[in-house]
mmCIF file of C-alpha atoms in Angstrom:
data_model
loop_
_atom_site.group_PDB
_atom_site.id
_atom_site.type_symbol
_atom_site.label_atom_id
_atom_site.label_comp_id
_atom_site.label_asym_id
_atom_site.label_seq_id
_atom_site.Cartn_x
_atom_site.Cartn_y
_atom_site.Cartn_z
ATOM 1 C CA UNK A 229 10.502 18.654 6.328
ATOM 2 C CA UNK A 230 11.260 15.184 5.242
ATOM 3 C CA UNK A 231 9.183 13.133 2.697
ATOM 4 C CA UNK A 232 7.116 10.580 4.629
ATOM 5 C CA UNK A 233 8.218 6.988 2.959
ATOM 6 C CA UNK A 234 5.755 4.182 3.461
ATOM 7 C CA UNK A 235 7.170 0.679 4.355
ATOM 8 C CA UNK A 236 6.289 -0.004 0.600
ATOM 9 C CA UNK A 237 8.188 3.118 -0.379
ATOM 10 C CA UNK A 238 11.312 1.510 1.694
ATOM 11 C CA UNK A 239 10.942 -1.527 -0.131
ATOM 12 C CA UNK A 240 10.996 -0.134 -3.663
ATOM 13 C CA UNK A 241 13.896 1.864 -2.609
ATOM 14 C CA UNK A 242 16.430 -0.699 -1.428
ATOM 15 C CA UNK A 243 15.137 -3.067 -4.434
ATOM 16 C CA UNK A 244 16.310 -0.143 -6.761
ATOM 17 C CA UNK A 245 19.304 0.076 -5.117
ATOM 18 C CA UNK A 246 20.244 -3.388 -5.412
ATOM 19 C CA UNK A 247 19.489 -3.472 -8.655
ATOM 20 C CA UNK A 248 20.464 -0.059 -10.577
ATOM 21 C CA UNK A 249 23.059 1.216 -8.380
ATOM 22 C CA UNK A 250 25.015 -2.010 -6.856
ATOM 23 C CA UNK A 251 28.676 -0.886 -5.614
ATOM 24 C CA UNK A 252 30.158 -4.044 -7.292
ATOM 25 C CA UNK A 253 28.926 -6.892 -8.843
ATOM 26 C CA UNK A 254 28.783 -9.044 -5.700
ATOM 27 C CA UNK A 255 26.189 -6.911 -4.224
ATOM 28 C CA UNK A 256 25.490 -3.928 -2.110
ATOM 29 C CA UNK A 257 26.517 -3.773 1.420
ATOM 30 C CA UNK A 258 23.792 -2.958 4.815
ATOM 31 C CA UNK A 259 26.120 -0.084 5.267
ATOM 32 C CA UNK A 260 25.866 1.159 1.436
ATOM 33 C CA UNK A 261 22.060 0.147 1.870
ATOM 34 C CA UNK A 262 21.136 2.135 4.956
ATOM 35 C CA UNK A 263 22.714 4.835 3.008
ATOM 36 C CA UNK A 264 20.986 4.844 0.035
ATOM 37 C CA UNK A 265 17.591 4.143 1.680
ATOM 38 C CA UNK A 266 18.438 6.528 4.549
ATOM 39 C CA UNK A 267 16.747 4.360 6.936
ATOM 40 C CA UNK A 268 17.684 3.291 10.628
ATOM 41 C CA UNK A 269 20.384 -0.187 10.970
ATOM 42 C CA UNK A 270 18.167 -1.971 12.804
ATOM 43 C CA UNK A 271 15.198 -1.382 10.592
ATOM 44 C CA UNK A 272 17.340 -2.356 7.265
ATOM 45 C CA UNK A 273 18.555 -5.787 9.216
ATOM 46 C CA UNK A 274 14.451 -6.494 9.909
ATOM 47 C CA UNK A 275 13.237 -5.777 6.290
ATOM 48 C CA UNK A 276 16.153 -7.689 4.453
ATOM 49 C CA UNK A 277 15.880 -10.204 6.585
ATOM 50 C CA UNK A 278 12.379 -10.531 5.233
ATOM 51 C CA UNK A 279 13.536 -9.499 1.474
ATOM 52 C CA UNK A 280 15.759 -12.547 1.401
ATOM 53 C CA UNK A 281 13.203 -14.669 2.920
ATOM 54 C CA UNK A 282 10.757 -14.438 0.480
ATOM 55 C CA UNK A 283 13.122 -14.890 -2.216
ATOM 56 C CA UNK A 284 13.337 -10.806 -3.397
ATOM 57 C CA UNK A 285 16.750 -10.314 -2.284
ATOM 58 C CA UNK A 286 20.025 -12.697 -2.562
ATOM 59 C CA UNK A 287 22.586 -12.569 0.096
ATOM 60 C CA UNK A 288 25.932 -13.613 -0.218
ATOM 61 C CA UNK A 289 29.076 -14.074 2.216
ATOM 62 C CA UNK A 290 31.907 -11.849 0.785
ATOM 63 C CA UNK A 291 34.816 -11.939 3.435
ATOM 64 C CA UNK A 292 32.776 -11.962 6.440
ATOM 65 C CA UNK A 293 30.531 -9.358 5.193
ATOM 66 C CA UNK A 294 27.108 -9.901 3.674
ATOM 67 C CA UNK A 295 26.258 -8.405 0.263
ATOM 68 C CA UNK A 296 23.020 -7.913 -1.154
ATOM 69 C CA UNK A 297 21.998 -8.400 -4.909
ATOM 70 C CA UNK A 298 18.170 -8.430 -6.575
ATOM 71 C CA UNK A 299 16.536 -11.627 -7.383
ATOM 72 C CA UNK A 300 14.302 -12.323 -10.144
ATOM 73 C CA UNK A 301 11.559 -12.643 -8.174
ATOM 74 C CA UNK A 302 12.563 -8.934 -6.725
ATOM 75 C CA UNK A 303 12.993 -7.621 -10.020
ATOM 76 C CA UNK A 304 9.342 -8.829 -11.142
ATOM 77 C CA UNK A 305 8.279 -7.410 -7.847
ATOM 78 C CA UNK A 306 9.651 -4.193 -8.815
ATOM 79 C CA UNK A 307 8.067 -4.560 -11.866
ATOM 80 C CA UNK A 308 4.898 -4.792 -10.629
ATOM 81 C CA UNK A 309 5.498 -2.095 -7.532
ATOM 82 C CA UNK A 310 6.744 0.707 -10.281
ATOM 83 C CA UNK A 311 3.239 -0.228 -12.414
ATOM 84 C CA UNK A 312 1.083 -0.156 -9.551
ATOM 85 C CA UNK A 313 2.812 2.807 -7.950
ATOM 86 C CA UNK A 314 1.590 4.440 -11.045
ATOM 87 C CA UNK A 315 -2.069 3.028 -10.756
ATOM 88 C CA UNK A 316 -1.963 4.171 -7.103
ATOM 89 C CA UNK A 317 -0.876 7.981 -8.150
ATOM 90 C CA UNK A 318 -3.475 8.511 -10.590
ATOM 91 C CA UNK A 319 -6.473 7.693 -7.677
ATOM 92 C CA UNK A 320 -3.857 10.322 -5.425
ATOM 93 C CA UNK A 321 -2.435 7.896 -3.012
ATOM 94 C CA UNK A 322 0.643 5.758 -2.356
ATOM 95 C CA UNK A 323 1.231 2.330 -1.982
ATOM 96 C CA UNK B 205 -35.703 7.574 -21.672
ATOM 97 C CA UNK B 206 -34.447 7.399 -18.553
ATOM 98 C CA UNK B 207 -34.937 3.876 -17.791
ATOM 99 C CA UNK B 208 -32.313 3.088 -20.976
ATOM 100 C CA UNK B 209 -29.639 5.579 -19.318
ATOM 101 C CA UNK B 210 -30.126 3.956 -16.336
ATOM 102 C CA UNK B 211 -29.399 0.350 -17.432
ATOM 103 C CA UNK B 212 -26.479 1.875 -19.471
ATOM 104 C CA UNK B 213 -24.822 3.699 -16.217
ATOM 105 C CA UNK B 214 -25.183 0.519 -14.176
ATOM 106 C CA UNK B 215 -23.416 -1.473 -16.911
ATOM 107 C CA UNK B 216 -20.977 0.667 -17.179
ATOM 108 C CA UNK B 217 -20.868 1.210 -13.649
ATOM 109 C CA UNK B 218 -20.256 -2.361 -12.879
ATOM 110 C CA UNK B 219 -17.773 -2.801 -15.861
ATOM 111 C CA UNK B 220 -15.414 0.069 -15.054
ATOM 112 C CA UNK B 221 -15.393 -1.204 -11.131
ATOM 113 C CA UNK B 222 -14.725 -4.658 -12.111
ATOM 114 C CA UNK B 223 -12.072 -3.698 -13.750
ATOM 115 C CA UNK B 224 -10.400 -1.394 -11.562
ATOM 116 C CA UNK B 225 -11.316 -3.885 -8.812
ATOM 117 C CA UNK B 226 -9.761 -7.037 -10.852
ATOM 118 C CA UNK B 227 -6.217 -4.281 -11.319
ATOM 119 C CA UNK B 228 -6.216 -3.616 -7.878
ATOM 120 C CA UNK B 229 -6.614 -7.374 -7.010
ATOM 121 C CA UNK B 230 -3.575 -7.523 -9.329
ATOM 122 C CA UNK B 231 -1.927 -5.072 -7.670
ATOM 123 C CA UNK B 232 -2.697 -6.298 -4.134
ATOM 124 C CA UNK B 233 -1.536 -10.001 -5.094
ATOM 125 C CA UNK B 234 1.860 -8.738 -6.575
ATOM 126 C CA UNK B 235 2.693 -6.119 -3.963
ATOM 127 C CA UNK B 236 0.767 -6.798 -0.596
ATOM 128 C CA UNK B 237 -0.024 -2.975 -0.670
ATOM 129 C CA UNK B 238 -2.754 -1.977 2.086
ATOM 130 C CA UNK B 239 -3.622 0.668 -0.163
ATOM 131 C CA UNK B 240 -4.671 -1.374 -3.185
ATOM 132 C CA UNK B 241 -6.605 -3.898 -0.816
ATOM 133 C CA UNK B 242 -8.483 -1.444 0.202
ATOM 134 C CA UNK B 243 -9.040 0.055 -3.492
ATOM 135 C CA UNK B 244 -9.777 -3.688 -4.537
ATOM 136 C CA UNK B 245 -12.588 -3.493 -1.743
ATOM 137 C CA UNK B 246 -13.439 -0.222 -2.537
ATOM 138 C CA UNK B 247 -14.314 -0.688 -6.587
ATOM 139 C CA UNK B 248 -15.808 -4.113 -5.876
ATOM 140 C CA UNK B 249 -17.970 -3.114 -3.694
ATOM 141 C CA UNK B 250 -19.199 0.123 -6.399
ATOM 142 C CA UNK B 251 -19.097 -2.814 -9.028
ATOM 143 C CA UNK B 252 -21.097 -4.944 -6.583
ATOM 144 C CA UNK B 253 -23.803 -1.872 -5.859
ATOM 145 C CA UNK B 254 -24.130 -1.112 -9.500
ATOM 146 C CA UNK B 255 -24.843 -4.757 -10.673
ATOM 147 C CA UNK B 256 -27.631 -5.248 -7.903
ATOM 148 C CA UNK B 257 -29.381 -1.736 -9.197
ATOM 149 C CA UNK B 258 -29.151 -3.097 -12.609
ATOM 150 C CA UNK B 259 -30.769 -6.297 -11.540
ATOM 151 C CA UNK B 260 -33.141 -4.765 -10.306
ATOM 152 C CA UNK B 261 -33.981 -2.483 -13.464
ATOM 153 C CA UNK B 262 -33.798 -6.096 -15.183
ATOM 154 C CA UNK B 263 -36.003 -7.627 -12.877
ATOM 155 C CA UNK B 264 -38.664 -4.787 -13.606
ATOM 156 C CA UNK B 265 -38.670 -5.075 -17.505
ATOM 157 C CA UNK B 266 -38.747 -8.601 -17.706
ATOM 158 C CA UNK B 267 -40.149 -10.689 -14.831
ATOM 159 C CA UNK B 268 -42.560 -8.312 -12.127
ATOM 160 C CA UNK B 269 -43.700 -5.840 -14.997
ATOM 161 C CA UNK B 270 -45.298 -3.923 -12.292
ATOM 162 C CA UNK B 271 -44.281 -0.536 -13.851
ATOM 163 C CA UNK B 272 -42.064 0.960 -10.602
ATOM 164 C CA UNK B 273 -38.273 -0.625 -9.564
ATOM 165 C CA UNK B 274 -37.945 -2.116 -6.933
ATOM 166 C CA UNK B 275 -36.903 0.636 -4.187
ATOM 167 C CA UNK B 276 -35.569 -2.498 -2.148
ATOM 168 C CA UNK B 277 -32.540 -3.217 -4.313
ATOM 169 C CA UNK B 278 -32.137 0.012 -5.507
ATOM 170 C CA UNK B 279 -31.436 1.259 -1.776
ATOM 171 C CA UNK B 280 -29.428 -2.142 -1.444
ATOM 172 C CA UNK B 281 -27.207 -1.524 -4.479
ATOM 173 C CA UNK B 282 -26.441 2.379 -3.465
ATOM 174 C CA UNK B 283 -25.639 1.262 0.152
ATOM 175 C CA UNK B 284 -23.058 -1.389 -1.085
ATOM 176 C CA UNK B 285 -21.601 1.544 -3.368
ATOM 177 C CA UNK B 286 -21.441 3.905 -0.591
ATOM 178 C CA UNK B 287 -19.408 1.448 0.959
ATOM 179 C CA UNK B 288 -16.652 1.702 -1.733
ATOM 180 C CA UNK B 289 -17.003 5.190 -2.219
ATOM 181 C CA UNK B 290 -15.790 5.671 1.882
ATOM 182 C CA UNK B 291 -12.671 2.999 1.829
ATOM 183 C CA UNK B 292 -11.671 5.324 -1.343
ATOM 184 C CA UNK B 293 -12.416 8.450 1.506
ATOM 185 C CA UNK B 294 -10.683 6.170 4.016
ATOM 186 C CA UNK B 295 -7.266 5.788 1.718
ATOM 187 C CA UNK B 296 -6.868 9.311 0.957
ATOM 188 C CA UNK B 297 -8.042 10.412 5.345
ATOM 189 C CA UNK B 298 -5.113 7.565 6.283
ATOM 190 C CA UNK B 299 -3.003 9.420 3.490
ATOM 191 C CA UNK B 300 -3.882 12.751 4.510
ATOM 192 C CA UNK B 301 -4.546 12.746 8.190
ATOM 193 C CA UNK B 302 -2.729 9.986 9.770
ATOM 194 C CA UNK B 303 0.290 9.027 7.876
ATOM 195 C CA UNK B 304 2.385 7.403 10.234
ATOM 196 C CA UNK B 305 0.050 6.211 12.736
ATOM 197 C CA UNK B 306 -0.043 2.657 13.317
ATOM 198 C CA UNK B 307 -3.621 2.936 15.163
ATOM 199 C CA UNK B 308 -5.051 4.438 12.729
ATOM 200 C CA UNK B 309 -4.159 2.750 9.821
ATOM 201 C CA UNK B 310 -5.630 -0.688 11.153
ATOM 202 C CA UNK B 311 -9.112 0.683 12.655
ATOM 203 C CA UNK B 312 -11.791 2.735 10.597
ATOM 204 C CA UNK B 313 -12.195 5.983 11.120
ATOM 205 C CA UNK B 314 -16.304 6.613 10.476
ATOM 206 C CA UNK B 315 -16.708 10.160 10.217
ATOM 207 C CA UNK B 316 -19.670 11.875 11.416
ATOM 208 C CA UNK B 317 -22.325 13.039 8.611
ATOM 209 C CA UNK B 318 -24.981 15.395 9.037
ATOM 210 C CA UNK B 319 -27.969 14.477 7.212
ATOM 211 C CA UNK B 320 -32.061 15.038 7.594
ATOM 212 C CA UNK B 321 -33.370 13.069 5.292
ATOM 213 C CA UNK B 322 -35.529 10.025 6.696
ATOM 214 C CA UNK B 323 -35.444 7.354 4.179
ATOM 215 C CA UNK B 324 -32.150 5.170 4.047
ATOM 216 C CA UNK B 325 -31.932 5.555 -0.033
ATOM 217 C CA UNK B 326 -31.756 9.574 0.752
ATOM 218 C CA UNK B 327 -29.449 9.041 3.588
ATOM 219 C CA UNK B 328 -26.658 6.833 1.992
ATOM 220 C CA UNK B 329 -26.979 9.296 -1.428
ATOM 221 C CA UNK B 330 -26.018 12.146 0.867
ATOM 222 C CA UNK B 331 -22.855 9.994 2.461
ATOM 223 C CA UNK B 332 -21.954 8.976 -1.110
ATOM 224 C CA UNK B 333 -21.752 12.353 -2.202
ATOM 225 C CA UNK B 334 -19.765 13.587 0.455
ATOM 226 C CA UNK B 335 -17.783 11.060 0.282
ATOM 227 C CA UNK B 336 -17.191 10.986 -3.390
ATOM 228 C CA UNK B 337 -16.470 14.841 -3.192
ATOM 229 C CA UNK B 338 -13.871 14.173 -0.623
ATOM 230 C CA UNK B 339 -11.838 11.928 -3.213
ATOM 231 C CA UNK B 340 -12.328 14.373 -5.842
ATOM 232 C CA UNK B 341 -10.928 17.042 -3.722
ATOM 233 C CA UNK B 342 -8.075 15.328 -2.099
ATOM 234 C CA UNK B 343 -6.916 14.144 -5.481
ATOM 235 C CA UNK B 344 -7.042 17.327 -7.109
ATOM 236 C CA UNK B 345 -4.724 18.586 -4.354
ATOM 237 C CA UNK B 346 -2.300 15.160 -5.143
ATOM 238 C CA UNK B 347 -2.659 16.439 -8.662
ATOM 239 C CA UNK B 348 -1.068 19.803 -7.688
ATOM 240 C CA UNK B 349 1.716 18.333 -5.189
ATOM 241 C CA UNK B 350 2.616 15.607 -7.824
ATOM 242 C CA UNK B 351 2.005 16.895 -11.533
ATOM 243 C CA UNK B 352 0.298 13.273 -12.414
ATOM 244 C CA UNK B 353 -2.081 13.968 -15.484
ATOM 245 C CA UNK B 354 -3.629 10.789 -14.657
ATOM 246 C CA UNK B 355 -4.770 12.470 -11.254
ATOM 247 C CA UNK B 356 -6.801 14.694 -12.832
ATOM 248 C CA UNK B 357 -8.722 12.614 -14.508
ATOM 249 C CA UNK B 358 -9.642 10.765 -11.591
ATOM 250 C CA UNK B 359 -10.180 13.334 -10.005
ATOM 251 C CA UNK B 360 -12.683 14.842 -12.838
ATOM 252 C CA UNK B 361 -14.539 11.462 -12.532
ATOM 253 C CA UNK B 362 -15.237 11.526 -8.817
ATOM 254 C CA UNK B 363 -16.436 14.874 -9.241
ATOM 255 C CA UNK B 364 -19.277 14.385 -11.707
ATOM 256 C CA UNK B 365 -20.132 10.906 -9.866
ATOM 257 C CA UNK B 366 -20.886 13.420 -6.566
ATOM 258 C CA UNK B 367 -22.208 15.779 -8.589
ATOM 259 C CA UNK B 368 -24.985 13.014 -10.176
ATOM 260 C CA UNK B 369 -25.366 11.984 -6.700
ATOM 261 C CA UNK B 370 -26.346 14.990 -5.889
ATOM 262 C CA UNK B 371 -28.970 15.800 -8.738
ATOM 263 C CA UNK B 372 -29.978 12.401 -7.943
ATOM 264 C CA UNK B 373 -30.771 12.942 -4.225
ATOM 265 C CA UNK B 374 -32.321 16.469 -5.431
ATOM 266 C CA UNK B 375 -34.389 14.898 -7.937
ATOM 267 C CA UNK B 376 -37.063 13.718 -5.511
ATOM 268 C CA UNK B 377 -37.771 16.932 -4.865
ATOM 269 C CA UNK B 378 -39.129 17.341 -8.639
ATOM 270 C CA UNK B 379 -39.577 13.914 -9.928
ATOM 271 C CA UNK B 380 -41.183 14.229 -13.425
ATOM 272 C CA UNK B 381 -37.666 17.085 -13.589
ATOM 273 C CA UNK B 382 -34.500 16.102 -15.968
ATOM 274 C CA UNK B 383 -32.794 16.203 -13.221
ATOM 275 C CA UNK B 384 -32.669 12.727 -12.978
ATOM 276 C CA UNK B 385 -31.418 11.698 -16.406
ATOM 277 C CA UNK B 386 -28.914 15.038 -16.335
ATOM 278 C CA UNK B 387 -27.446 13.052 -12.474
ATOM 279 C CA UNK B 388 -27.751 9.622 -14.886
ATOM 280 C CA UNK B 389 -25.648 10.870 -17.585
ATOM 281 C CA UNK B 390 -22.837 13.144 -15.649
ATOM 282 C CA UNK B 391 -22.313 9.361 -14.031
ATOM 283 C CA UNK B 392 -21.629 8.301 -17.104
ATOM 284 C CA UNK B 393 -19.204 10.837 -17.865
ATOM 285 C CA UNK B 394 -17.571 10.458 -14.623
ATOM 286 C CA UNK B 395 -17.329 6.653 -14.589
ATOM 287 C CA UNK B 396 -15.185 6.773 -17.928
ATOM 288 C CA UNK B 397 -13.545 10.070 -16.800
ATOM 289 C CA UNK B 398 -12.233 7.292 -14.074
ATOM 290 C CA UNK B 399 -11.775 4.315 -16.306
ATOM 291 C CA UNK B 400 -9.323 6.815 -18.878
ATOM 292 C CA UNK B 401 -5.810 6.742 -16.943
ATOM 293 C CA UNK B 402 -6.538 3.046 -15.601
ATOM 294 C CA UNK B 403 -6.818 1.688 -19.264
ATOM 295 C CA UNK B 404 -2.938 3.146 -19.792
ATOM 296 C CA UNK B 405 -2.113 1.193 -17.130
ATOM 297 C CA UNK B 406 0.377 -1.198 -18.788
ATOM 298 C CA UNK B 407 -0.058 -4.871 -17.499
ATOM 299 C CA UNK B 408 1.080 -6.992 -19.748
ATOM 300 C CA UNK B 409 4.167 -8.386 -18.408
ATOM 301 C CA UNK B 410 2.715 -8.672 -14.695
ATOM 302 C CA UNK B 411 1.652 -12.033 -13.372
ATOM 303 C CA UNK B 412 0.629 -13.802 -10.115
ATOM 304 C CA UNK B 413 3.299 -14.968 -8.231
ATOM 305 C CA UNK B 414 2.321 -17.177 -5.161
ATOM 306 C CA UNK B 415 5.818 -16.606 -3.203
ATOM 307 C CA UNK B 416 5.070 -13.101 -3.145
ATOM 308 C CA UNK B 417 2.178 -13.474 -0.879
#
């Protein structure tokens, strides 16, 4: 049975993607995204929609295709979801 | 005696929930996790219920004098921990029980508790230590799905804090017992038991950020 992923978990998934295991330096790709996150196209579209919005992800026109790429902001929030995913684990639950 | 363990498991009661409160405030601010919200609710509210018993022992030995706390805030302070001892039960029932409902993650779910006692200080005891041995247990079993030594800990913590609940609510059946100073200092033991994998926490490098809110 497959691993239930909270929206979180999602998160901290595609902002690990974008930032240790980009395609090319111009950014990952929603197909190369979905992917890697194994989640549904129209669910990617609404949360990096959102990621980009508040700052976490950068998007970027390459030949008529958007690319993806981390932030600073999204790698401090990565930071902080990897320490806190910790903190979470040690009470027994997820963030 | 007992009134000295007493004032030190209510300092350290509020000190160790303040602080886990204050990282899962962090936590909350940095990630927007419903999880640590309700964690930050959960330890200040035990923070909260420790600081108004301890008032109350203060209250006592300097100001009324009358010899006998004041059962008043005493039931006051273990009602407002009872309240963070369930949204810690709450996480781990959304975790367990309901993990990709949508209803049930935004209402409460109040389980149903048996009790006979009549007073309301007996009556929240009993919910805290069912409560509290709920945690313990459901961590232990994240300890043995996950392998996180930090788990264990925790979990070893909200075991002795039900199990001092327990000899707490038990020591008004014998009173003049050492039952009550035993349930006083297996607190103790549990509240640092919790505060031990918290303090390795590393947060050094993480800071408010206002545009991740």
């Amino acid at each position: 049975m497959a691993e239930y992923r909270t929206h979180m978990k999602i998160i901290g998934d595609i902002l690990s993607t974008t930032r240790d295991d980009l395609q090319d330096e111009e950014g990952a790709t929603v197909t190369y995204l979905i992917r890697k996150a194994n989640i549904s196209h129209s669910r990617i579209s609404r949360i990096l929609k959102t990621l980009v919005s508040q700052g976490l992800l950068e998007q970027t026109d390459v030949q008529n295709s958007n690319k993806y790429k981390i932030s600073q902001s999204g790698r401090e929030f990565l930071q902080a979801y990897y320490t806190f995913t910790t903190f979470a684990d040690n009470f027994g639950l997820t963030i | 005696m007992e009134f000295l363990l007493e004032n030190i498991l209510n300092l350290i009661g509020f000190l160790v929930g303040l602080t886990i409160g204050i990282m899962s405030l962090i936590g909350f601010r940095n990630t927007g996790s419903p999880t640590l919200f309700r964690l930050t609710i959960a330890f200040f509210s035990i923070s909260a219920g420790f600081f108004v018993i301890w008032i109350g022992y203060m209250l006592e030995d300097f100001v009324i004098k009358t010899g006998n706390i004041e059962r008043g805030l005493q039931t006051l302070g273990i009602i407002i921990q009872t309240v963070g001892y369930f949204f810690i039960a709450f996480s781990h029932s959304i975790k367990s029980f309901f993990p990709k409902s949508r209803y049930f993650r935004t209402v409460g779910i109040f389980p149903l508790f048996l009790v006979s006692s009549v007073q309301v200080e007996h009556i929240f005891r009993s919910v805290s230590f069912i409560l509290l041995a709920y945690g313990a247990i459901e961590t232990m079993l994240s300890y043995i799905e996950n392998k996180n030594r930090g788990a264990i800990f925790v979990a070893f913590g909200l075991a002795s804090l039900a199990l001092g609940e327990f000899l707490g609510w038990y020591s008004f059946v014998f009173p003049e017992s050492i039952l009550n100073s035993l349930s006083i200092s297996i607190k103790i033991v549990g509240l640092i038991a919790l505060f031990i994998p918290i303090s390795k926490i590393p947060l050094k490098r993480i800071k408010f950020d206002s545009n991740l809110e």
